[in-house]
Coordinates of C-alpha atoms and ligand atoms in Angstrom, one line a residue:
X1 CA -30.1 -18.5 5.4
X2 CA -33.3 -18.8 7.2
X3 CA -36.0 -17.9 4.4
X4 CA -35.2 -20.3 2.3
X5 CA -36.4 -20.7 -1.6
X6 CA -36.7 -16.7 -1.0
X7 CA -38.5 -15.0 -4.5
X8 CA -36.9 -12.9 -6.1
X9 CA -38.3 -9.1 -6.3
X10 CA -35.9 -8.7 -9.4
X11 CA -37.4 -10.7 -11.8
X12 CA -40.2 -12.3 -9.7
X13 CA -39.7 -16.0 -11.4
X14 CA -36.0 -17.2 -9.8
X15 CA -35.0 -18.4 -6.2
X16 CA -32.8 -16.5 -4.4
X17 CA -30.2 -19.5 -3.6
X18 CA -26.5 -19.1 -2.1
X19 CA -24.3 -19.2 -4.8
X20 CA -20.2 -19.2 -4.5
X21 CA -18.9 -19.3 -7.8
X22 CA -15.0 -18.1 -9.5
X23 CA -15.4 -14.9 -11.6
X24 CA -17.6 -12.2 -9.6
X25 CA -15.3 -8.6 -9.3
X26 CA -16.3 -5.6 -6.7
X27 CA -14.4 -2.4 -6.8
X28 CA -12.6 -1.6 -3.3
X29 CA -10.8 1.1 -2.8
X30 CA -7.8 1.7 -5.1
X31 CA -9.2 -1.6 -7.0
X32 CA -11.8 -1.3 -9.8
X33 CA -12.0 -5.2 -10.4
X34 CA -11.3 -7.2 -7.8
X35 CA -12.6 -10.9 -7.7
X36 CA -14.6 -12.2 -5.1
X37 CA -13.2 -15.2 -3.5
X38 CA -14.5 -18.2 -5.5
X39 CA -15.7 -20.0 -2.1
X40 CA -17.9 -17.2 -1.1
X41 CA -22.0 -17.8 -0.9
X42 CA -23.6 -14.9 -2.0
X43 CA -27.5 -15.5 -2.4
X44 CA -27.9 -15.2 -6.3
X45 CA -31.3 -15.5 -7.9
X46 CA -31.4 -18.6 -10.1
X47 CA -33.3 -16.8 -13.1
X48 CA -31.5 -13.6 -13.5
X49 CA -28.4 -13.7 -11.4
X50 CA -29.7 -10.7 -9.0
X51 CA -27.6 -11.2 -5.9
X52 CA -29.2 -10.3 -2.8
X53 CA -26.8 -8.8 -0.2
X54 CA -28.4 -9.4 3.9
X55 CA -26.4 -8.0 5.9
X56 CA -24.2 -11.1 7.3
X57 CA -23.5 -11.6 3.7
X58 CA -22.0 -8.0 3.2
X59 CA -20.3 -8.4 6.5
X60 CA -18.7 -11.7 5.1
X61 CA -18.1 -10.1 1.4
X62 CA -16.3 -7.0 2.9
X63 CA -14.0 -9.5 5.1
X64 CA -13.1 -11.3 2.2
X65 CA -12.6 -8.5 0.0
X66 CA -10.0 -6.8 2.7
X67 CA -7.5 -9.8 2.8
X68 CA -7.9 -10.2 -1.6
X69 CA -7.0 -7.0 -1.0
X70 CA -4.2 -7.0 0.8
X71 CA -3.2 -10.1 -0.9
X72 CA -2.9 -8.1 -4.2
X73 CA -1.5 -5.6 -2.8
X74 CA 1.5 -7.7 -1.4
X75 CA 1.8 -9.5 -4.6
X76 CA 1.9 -6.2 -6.3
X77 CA 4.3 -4.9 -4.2
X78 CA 6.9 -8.2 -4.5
X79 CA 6.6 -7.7 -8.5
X80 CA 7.9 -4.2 -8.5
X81 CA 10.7 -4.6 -6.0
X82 CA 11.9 -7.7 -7.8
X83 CA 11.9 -5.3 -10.9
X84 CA 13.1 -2.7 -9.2
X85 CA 16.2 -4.4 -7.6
X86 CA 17.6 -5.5 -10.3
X87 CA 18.4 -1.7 -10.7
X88 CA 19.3 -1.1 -7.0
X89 CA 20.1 -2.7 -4.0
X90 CA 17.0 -3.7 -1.4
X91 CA 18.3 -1.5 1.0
X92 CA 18.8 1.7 -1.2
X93 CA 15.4 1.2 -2.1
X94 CA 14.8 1.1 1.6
X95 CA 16.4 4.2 2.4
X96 CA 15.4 6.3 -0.3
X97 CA 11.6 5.2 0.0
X98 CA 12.4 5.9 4.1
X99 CA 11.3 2.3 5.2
X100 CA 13.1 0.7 8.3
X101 CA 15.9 -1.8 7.3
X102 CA 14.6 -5.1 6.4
X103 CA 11.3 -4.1 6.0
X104 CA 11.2 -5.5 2.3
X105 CA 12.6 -8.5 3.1
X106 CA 9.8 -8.2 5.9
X107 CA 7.1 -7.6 2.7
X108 CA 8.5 -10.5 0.5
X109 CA 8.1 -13.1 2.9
X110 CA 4.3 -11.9 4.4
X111 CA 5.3 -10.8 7.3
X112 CA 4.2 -7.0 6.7
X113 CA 1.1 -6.2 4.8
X114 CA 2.0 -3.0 2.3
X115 CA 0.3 0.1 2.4
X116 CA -1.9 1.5 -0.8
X117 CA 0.2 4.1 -1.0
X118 CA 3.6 2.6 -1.1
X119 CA 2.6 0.1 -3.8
X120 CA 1.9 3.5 -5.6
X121 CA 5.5 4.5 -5.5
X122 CA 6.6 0.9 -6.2
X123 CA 4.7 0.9 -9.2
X124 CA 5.3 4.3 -10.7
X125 CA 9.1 3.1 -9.7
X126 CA 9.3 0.3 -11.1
X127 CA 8.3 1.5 -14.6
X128 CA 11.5 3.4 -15.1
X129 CA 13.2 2.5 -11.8
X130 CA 17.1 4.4 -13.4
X131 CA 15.1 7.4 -14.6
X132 CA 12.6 7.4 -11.1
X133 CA 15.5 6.7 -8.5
X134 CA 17.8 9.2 -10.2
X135 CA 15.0 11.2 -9.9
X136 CA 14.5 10.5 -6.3
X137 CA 18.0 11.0 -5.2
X138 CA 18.1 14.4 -6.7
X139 CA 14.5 15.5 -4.8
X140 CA 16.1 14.5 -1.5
X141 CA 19.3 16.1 -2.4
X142 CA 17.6 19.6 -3.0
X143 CA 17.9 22.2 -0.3
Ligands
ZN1 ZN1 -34.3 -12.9 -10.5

């Protein structure tokens, strides 16, 4: 930063210093809680703990925040298909959901990043994936 030892205008006694520390949570989008990297300096008053977003800090915060993100997402997405496979073959899964072929084996290993929206249906899936799926065949078997 380059006013450093910056007051303050919270509490008017700390030092607003860069801080990176585990435990600080932001919504984004479908998330209400989700932690801010550990490793990420956000200048924090000393005193009272105001953090004081500039604006290379909120461009730096909102990078980070994206790929925890998609990073939950993914590992949201692998524990749901693992559940749900144990009901039904990858590739009926595939098919019913519409995906290409291979695209969960694509997901499980990192190469494709998973949509919000299809970690929906995984997780309302994988809930009560015989009930849901039987449910799902029957939708797209109706004229
Ligand atoms: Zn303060």
């Amino acid at each position: 930063m380059s006013k450093k030892n910056r007051r303050c205008h919270e509490c008017g006694i700390g030092k607003v210093v860069p801080q990176a520390r585990k435990g600080r949570f932001a919504r984004y989008k479908t998330m209400p809680k989700l932690e801010i990297p550990a490793d990420l300096p956000i200048p924090t008053c000393d005193n009272c703990g105001a953090e004081w977003l500039d604006e290379k800090t909120t461009q730096a915060l909102d990078t980070a925040l994206d790929n925890a993100f998609r990073t939950a997402l993914r590992e949201r997405a692998v524990k749901a298909i693992k559940k749900i496979t144990s009901h039904i073959s990858q590739r009926k899964l595939e098919s019913l959901l519409g995906l290409s072929h291979g695209y969960i084996s694509k997901l499980r290993t990192g190469g494709k990043n998973p949509s919000a929206e299809l970690v929906s249906q995984l997780a309302l899936i994988s809930r009560d994936p015989d009930q849901r799926i039987l449910e799902l065949e029957k939708f797209w078997e109706t004229l």
